[in-house]
Structure formats: C-alpha cells, structure tokens
PDB file of C-alpha atoms in Angstrom:
ATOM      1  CA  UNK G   1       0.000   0.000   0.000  1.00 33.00           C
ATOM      2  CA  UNK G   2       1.205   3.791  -0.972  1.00 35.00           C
ATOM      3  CA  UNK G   3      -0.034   6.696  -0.053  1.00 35.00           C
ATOM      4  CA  UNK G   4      -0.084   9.203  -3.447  1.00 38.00           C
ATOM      5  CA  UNK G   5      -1.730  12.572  -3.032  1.00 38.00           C
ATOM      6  CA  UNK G   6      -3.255  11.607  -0.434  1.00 38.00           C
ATOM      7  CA  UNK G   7      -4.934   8.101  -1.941  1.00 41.00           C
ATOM      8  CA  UNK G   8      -4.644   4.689  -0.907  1.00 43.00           C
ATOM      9  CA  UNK G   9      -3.160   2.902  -4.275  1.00 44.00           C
ATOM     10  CA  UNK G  10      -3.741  -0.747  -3.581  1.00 43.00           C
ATOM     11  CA  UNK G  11      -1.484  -3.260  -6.145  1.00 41.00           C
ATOM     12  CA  UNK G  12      -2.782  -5.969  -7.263  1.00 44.00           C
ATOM     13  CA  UNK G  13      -0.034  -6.558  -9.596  1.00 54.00           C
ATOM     14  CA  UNK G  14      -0.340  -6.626 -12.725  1.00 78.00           C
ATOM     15  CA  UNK G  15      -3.227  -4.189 -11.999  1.00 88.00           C
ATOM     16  CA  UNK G  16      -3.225  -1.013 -10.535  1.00 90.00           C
ATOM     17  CA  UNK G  17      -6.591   0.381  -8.091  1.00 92.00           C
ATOM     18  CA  UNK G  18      -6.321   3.771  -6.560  1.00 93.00           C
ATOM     19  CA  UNK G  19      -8.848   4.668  -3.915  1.00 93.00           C
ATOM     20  CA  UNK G  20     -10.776   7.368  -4.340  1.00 95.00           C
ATOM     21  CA  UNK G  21     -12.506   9.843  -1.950  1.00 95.00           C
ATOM     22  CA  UNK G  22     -15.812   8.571  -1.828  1.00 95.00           C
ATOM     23  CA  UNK G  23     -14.007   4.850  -1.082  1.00 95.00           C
ATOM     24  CA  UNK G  24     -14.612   3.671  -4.537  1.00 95.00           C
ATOM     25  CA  UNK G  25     -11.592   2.696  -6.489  1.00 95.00           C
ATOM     26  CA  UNK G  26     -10.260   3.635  -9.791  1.00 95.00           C
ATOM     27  CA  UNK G  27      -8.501   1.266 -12.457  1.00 94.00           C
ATOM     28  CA  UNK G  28      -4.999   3.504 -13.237  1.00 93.00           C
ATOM     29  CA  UNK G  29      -2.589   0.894 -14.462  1.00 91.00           C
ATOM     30  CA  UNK G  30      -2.061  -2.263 -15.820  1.00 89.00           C
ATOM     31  CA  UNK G  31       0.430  -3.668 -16.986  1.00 81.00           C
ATOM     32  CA  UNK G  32       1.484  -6.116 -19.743  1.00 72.00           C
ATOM     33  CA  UNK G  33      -0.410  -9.313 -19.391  1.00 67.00           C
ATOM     34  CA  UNK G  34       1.528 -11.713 -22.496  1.00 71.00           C
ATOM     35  CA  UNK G  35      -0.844 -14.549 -23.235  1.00 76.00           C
ATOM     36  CA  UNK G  36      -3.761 -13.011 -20.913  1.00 83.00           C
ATOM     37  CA  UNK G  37      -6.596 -12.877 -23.343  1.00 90.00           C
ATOM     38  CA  UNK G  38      -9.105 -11.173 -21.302  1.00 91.00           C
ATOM     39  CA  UNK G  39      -9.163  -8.006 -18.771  1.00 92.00           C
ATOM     40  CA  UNK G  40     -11.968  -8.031 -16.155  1.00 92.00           C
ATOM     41  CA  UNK G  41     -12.458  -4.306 -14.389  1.00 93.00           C
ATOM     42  CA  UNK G  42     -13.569  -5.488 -11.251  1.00 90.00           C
ATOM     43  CA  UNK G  43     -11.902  -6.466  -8.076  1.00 87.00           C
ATOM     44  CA  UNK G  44     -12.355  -9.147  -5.263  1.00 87.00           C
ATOM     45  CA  UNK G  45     -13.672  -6.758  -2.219  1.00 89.00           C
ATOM     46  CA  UNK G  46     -13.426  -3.328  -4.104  1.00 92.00           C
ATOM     47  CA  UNK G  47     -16.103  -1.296  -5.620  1.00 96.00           C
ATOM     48  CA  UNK G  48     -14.449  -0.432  -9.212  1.00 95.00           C
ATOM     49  CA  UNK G  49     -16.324   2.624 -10.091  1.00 96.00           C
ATOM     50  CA  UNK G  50     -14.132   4.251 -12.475  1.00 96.00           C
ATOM     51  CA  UNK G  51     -11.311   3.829 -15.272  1.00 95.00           C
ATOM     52  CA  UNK G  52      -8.278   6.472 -15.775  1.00 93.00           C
ATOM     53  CA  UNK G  53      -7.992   7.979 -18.851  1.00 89.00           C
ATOM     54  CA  UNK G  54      -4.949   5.554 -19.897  1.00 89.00           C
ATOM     55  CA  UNK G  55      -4.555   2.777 -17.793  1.00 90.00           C
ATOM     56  CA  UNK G  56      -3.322   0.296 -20.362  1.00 88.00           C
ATOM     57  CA  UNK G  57       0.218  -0.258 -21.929  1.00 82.00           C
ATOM     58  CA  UNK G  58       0.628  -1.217 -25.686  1.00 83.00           C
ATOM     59  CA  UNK G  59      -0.880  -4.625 -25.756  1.00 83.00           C
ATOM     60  CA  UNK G  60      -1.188  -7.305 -28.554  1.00 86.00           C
ATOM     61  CA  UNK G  61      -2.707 -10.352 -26.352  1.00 88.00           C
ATOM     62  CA  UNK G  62      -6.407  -8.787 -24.512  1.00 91.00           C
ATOM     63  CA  UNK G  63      -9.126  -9.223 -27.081  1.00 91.00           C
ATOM     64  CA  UNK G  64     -12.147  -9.055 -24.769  1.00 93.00           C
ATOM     65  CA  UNK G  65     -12.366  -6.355 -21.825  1.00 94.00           C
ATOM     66  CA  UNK G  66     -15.382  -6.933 -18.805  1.00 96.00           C
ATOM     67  CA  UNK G  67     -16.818  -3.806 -17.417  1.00 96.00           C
ATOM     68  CA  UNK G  68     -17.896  -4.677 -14.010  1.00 95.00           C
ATOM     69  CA  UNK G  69     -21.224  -4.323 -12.318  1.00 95.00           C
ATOM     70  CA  UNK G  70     -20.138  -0.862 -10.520  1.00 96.00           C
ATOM     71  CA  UNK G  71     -17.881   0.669 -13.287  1.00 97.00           C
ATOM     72  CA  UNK G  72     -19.780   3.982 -14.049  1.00 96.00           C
ATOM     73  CA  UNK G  73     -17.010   6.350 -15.461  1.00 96.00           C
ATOM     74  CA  UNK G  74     -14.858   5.523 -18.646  1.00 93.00           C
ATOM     75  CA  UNK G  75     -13.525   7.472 -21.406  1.00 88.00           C
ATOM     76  CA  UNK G  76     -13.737   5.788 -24.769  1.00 85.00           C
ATOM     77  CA  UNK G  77      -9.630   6.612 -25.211  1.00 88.00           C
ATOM     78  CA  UNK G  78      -8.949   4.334 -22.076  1.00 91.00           C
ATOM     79  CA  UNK G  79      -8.844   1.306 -24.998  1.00 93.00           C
ATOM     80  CA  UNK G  80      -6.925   2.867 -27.556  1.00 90.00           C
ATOM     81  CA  UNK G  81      -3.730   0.833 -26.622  1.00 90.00           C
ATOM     82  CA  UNK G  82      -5.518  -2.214 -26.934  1.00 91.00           C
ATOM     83  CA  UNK G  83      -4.248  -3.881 -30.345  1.00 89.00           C
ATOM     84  CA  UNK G  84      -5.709  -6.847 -30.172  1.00 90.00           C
ATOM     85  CA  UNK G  85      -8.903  -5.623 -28.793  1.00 92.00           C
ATOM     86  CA  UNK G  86     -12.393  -7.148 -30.647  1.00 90.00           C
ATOM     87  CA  UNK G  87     -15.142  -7.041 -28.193  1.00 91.00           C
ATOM     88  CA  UNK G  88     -16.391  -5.686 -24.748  1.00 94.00           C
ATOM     89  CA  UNK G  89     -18.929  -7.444 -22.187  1.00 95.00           C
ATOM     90  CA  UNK G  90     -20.596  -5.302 -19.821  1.00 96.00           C
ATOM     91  CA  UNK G  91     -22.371  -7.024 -16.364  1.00 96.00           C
ATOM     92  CA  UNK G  92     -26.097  -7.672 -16.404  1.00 95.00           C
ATOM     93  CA  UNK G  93     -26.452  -5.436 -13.448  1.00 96.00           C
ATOM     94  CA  UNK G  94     -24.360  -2.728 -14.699  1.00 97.00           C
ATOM     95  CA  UNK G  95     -26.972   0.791 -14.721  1.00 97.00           C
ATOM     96  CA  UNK G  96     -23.863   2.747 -17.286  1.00 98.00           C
ATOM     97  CA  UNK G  97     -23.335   1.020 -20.068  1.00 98.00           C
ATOM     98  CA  UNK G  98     -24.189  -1.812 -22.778  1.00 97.00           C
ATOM     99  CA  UNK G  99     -22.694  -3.599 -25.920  1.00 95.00           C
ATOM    100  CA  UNK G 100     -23.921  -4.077 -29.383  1.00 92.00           C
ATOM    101  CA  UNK G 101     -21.810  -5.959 -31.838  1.00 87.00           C
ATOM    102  CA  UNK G 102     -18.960  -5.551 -29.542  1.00 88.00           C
ATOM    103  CA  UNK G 103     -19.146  -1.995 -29.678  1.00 93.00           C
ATOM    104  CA  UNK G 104     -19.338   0.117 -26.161  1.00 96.00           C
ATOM    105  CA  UNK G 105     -22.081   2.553 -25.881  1.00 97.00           C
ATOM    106  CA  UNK G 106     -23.480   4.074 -22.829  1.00 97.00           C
ATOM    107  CA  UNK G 107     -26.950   2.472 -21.746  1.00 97.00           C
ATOM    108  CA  UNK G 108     -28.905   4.711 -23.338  1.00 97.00           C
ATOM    109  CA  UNK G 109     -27.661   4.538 -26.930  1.00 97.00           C
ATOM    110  CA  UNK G 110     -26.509   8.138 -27.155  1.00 96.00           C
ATOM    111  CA  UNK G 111     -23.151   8.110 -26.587  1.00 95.00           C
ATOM    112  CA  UNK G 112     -20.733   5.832 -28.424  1.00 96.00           C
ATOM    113  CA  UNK G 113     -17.155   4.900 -26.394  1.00 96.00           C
ATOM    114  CA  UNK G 114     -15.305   2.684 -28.112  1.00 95.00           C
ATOM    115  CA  UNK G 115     -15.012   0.306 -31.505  1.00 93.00           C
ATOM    116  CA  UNK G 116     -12.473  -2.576 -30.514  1.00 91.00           C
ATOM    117  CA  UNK G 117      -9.341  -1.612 -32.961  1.00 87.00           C
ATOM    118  CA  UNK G 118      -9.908  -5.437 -33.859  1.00 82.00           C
ATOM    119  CA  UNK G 119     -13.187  -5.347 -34.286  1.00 73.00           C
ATOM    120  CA  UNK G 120     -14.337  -6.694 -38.317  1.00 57.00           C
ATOM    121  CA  UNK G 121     -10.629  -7.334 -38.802  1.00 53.00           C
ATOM    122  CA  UNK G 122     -11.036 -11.050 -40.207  1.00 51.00           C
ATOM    123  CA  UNK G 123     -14.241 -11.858 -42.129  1.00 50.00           C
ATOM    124  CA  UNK G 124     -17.063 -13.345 -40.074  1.00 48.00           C
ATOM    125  CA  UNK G 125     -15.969 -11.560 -36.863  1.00 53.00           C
ATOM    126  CA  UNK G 126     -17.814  -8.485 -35.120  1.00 50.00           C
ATOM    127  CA  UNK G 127     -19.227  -5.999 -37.729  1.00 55.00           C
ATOM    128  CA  UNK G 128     -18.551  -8.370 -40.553  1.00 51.00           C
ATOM    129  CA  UNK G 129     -20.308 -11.218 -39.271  1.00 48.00           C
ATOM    130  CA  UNK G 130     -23.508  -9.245 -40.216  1.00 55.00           C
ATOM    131  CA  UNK G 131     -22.005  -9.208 -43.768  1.00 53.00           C
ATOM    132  CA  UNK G 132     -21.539  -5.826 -43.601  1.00 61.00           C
ATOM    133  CA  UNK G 133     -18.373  -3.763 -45.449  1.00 69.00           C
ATOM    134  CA  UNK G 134     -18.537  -0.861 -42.891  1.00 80.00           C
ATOM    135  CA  UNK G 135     -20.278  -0.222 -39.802  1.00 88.00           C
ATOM    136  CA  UNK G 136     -23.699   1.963 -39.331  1.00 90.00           C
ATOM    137  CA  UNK G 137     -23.822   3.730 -35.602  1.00 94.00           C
ATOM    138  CA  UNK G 138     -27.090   3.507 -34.121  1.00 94.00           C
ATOM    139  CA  UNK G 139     -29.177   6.507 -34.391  1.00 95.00           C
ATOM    140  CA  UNK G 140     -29.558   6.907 -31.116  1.00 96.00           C
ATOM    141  CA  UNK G 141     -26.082   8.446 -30.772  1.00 96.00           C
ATOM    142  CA  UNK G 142     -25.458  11.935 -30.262  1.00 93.00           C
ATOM    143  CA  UNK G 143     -22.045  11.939 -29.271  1.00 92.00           C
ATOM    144  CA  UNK G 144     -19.068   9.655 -29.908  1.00 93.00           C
ATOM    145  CA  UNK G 145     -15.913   9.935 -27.671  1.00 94.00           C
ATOM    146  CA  UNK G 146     -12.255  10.932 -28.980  1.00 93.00           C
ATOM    147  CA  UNK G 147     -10.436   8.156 -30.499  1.00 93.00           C
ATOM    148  CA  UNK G 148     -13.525   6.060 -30.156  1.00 95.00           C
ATOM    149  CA  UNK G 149     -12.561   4.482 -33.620  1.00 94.00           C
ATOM    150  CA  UNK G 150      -9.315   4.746 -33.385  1.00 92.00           C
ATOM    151  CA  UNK G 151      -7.152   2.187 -35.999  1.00 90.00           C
ATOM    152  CA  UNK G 152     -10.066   0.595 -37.326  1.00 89.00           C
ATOM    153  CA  UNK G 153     -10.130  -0.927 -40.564  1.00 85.00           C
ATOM    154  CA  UNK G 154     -13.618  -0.235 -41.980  1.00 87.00           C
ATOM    155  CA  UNK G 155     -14.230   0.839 -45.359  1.00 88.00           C
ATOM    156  CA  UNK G 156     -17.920   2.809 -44.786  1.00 88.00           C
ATOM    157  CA  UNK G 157     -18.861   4.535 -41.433  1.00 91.00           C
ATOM    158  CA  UNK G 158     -22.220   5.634 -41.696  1.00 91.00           C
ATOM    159  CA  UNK G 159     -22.683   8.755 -38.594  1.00 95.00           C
ATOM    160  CA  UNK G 160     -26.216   9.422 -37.341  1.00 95.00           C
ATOM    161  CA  UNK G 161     -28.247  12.183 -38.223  1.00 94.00           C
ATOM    162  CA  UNK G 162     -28.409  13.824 -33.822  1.00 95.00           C
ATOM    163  CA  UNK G 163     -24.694  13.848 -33.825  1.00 95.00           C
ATOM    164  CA  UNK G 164     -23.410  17.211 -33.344  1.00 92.00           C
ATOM    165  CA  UNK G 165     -19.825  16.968 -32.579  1.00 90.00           C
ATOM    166  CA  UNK G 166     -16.900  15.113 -34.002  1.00 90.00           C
ATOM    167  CA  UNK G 167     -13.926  14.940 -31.421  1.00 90.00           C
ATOM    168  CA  UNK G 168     -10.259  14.174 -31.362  1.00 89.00           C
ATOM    169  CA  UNK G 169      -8.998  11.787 -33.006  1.00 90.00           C
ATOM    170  CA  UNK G 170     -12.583   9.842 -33.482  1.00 93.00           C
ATOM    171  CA  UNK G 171     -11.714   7.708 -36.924  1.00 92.00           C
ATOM    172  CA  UNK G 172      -7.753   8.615 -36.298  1.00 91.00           C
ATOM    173  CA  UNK G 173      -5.376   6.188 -38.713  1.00 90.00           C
ATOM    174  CA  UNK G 174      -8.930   4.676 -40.418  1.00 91.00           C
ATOM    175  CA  UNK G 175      -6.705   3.910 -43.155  1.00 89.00           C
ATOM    176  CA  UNK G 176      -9.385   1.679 -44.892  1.00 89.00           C
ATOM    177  CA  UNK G 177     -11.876   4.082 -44.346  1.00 90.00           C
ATOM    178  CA  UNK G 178     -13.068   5.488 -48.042  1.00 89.00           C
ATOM    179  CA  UNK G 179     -16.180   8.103 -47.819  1.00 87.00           C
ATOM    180  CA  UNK G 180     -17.869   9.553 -44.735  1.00 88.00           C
ATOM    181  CA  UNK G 181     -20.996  12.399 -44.597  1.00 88.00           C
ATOM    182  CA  UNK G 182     -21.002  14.879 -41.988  1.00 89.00           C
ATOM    183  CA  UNK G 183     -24.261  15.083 -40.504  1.00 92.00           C
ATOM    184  CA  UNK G 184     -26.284  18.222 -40.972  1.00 90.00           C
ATOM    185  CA  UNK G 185     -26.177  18.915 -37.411  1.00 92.00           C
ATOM    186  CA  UNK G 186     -22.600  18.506 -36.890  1.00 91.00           C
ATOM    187  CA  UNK G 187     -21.697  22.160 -34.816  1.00 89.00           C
ATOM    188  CA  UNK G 188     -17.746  21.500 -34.426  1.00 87.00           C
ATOM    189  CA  UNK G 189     -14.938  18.758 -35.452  1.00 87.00           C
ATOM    190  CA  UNK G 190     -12.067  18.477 -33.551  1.00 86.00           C
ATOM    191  CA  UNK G 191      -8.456  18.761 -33.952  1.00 82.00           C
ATOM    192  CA  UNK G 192      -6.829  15.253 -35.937  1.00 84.00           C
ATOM    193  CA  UNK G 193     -10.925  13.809 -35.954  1.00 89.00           C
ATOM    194  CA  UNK G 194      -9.511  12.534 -39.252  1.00 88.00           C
ATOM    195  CA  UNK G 195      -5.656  11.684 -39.000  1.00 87.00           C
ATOM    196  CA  UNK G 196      -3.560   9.712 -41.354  1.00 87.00           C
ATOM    197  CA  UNK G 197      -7.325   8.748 -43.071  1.00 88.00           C
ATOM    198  CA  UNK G 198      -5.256   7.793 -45.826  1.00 85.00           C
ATOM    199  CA  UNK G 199      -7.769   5.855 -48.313  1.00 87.00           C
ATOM    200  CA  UNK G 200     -10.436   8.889 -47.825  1.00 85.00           C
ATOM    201  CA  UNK G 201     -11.960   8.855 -51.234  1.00 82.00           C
ATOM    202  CA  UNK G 202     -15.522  11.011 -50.851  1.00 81.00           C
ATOM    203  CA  UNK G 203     -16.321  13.697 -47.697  1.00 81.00           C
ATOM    204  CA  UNK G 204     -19.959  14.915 -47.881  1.00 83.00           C
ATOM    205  CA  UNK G 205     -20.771  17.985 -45.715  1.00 81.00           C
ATOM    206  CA  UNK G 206     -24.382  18.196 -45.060  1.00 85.00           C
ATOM    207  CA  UNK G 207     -24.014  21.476 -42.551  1.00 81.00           C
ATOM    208  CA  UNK G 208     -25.868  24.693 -43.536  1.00 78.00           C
ATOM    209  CA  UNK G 209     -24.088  26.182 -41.251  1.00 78.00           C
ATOM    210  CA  UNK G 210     -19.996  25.805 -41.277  1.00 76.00           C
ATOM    211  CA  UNK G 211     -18.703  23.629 -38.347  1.00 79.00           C
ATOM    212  CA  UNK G 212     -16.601  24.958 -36.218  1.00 79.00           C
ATOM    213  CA  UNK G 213     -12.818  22.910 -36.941  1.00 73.00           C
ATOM    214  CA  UNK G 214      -9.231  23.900 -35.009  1.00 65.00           C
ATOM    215  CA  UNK G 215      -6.670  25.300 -37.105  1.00 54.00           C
ATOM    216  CA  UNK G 216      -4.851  22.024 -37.405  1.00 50.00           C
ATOM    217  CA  UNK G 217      -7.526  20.558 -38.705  1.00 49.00           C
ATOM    218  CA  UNK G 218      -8.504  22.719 -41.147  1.00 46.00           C
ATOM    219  CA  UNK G 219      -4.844  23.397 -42.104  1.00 41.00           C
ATOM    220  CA  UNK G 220      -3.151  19.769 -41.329  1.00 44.00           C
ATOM    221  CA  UNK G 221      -5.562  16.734 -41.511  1.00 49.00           C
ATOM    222  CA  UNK G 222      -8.392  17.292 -44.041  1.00 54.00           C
ATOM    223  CA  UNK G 223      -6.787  19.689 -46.025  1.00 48.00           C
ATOM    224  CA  UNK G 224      -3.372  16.976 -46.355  1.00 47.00           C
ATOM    225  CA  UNK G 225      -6.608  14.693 -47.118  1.00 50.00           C
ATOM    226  CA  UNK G 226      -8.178  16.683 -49.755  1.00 47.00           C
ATOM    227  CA  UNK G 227      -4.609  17.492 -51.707  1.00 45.00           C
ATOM    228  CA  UNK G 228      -3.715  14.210 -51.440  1.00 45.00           C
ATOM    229  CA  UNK G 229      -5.810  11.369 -51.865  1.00 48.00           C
ATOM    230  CA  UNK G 230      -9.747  12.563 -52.569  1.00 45.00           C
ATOM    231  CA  UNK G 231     -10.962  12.380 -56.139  1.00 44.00           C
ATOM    232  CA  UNK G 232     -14.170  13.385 -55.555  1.00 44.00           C
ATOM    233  CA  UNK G 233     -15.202  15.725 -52.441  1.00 47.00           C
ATOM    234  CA  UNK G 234     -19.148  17.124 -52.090  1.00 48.00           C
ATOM    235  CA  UNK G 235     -18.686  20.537 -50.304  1.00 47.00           C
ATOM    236  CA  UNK G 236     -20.838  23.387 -50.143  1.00 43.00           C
ATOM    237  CA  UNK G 237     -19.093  26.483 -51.076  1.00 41.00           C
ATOM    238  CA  UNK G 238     -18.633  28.339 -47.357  1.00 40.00           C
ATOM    239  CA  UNK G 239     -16.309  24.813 -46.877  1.00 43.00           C
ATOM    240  CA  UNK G 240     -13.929  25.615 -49.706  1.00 42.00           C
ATOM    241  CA  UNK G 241     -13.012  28.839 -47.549  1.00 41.00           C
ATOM    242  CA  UNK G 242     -11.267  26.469 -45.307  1.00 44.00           C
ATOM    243  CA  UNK G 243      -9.120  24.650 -47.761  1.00 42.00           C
ATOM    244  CA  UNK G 244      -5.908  26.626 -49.475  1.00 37.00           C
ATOM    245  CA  UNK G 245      -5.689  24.101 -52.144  1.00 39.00           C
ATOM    246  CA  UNK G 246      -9.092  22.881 -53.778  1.00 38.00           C
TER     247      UNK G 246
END
C-alpha cells in the first residue's frame, strides 16, 4: 500500500486500483499481461467505479475487456492501446453502459465509447459477421468519444443524423476508411478527428451552417486529405473557404 496525493493505491499486480474519496476505487494501471486474453475491471472486495484515462500499456494479447457491475465512469480513449482488442462485455447489473456488436455505448444509446481496434478485422468476426463492409452507428447516438474508432479498418462509417460533434482523433489512422458524410447537425470537429485517413476517397458535408474545426484541422488533416488522396469531395461552397488548395 502507498499513499499518493493523499490516496490509498492498492497493487494488485499486474493491476493497478487507486482509492478514491468517496471509497470507490479507480482502475490507473495495468500492466502487460503476455498470453492473458481477457481483462476483467472489477476487483475481489473493491467497488471499481471508475477507469483512468490511460490505464493500459501497448498490448497485442487482450481481445475481450469486462466492465464490471459498478464501473460507471470511462472514457472511450482508455482502450486505444488495446491492439488486439475485438469485443467488450458489460455485467447484467451494470446501470452505465451496454454492448452491441462488440461496440461500447453508454446504456442509453446516445453516446458511443469505443469500436475494438480489432473489431471486423477477419471476415465473419464483429461488424462483418452481419455481412456488412462498414459499420452503421445507431441513431440513437449523439455523441461519440475521442479516439472512439481509433485504428479501425472499416471501409464505410455511416454517422447518425443527432450527432453534433466530431472529437479528437474519433476515426484517427482509419486507413481503410473510403467516404464519410457529416451530418447536418454537426456544430464542431475536432483537432486530428480525421488523421492519417489515408484511403479517404468522398467527404460529404451536409451542414448549412460551417462547423466549427481547429486550425490544425482545417490546415493539417483534411486539407493533407483533400490534396492528397480525394478524387471526388461534395462541399458546399462556405467549406472551400477552409481549404488553401481545392
């Protein structure tokens, strides 16, 4: 046991619980598990409310993670380490969150967390066991978290018509992702939303009105996109303010 700012941090090794001041714990580290297949957030005599923002090393062995019964707080960017990472279970009795097609959303349906980076990798797994090419959110979902598909491989992301906001890093290094539409009610798009999107073919923009997008984004990541590797983009005009070199 080791007192750090004031916290108990229990070990558990490989795993890392801090206590928290409500006497809850937090998951804040774990460490390299080689041959360890799955990662259950829970813990023999601890309530395991919460998850820190990047508790896991690089890691090529966890495929499935289990979100405990009392887990309640989780960032979708807590996974993005996971390489071999294809599905998540969430307890029965958990009030927070659910799964559909291995994909973490919050119980209602309105926020999306986190596509496995694994997930539809090999035909007849996840997504593609549907017989699907690309994946179509729910729409339900009005918000989907920063990296939440971060390295995955599909071709066609369809977005849902209440989303409003596009944050960090969201389809970051999709590099088998072709065409995307922005919804109409899209307000802002964050900074690298659509980094190293290398196969981008088509970007529709449905907005009226212009979203909101950093400087690096407009001048970095689409733009590098748009010079580079789109033969056919669908923008209205306002958008072509944004671009130096359409």
């Amino acid at each position: 046991v080791e007192l750090v700012f004031g916290a108990e941090k229990v070990y558990d090794e490989p795993v890392t619980y801090t206590e928290k001041e409500d006497g809850t714990f937090e998951l804040t580290a774990v460490a390299n598990r080689e041959n360890k297949t799955e990662f259950r957030v829970e813990a023999e005599g601890k309530v395991v409310s919460s998850i820190a923002r990047h508790p896991f090393k690089w890691d090529s062995y966890i495929e499935t993670v289990y979100i405990g019964k009392d887990v309640k707080e989780l960032r979708g960017e807590t996974f993005v380490n996971l390489r071999a990472l294809k599905n998540f279970v969430v307890d029965e009795e958990n009030k927070y969150f659910t799964v559909e097609d291995g994909i973490l959303f919050s119980k209602d349906m309105t926020r999306l967390l986190c596509c496995p980076m694994s997930n539809g990798m090999n035909e007849g797994e996840g997504i593609l066991a549907k017989g699907q090419e690309g994946y179509i959110i729910p729409p339900s979902v009005q918000k989907i978290d920063a990296d939440a598909f971060y390295y995955c491989k599909f071709p066609h992301i369809v977005l849902p018509s209440k989303l409003t906001y596009i944050d960090s890093g969201t389809f970051a290094n999709c590099t088998n992702l072709k065409d995307i539409t922005i919804p109409a009610n899209v307000k802002a798009i964050a900074n690298g939303a659509f980094y190293l999107c290398n196969s981008m073919e088509n970007m529709y923009f449905m907005p009226k009105t212009p979203p909101a997008m950093t400087e690096g984004l407009a001048n970095s990541y689409i733009n590098y996109t748009l010079k580079y590797n789109f033969y056919a983009v669908f923008l209205p005009m306002y958008v072509c303010t944004l671009f130096n070199n359409l």
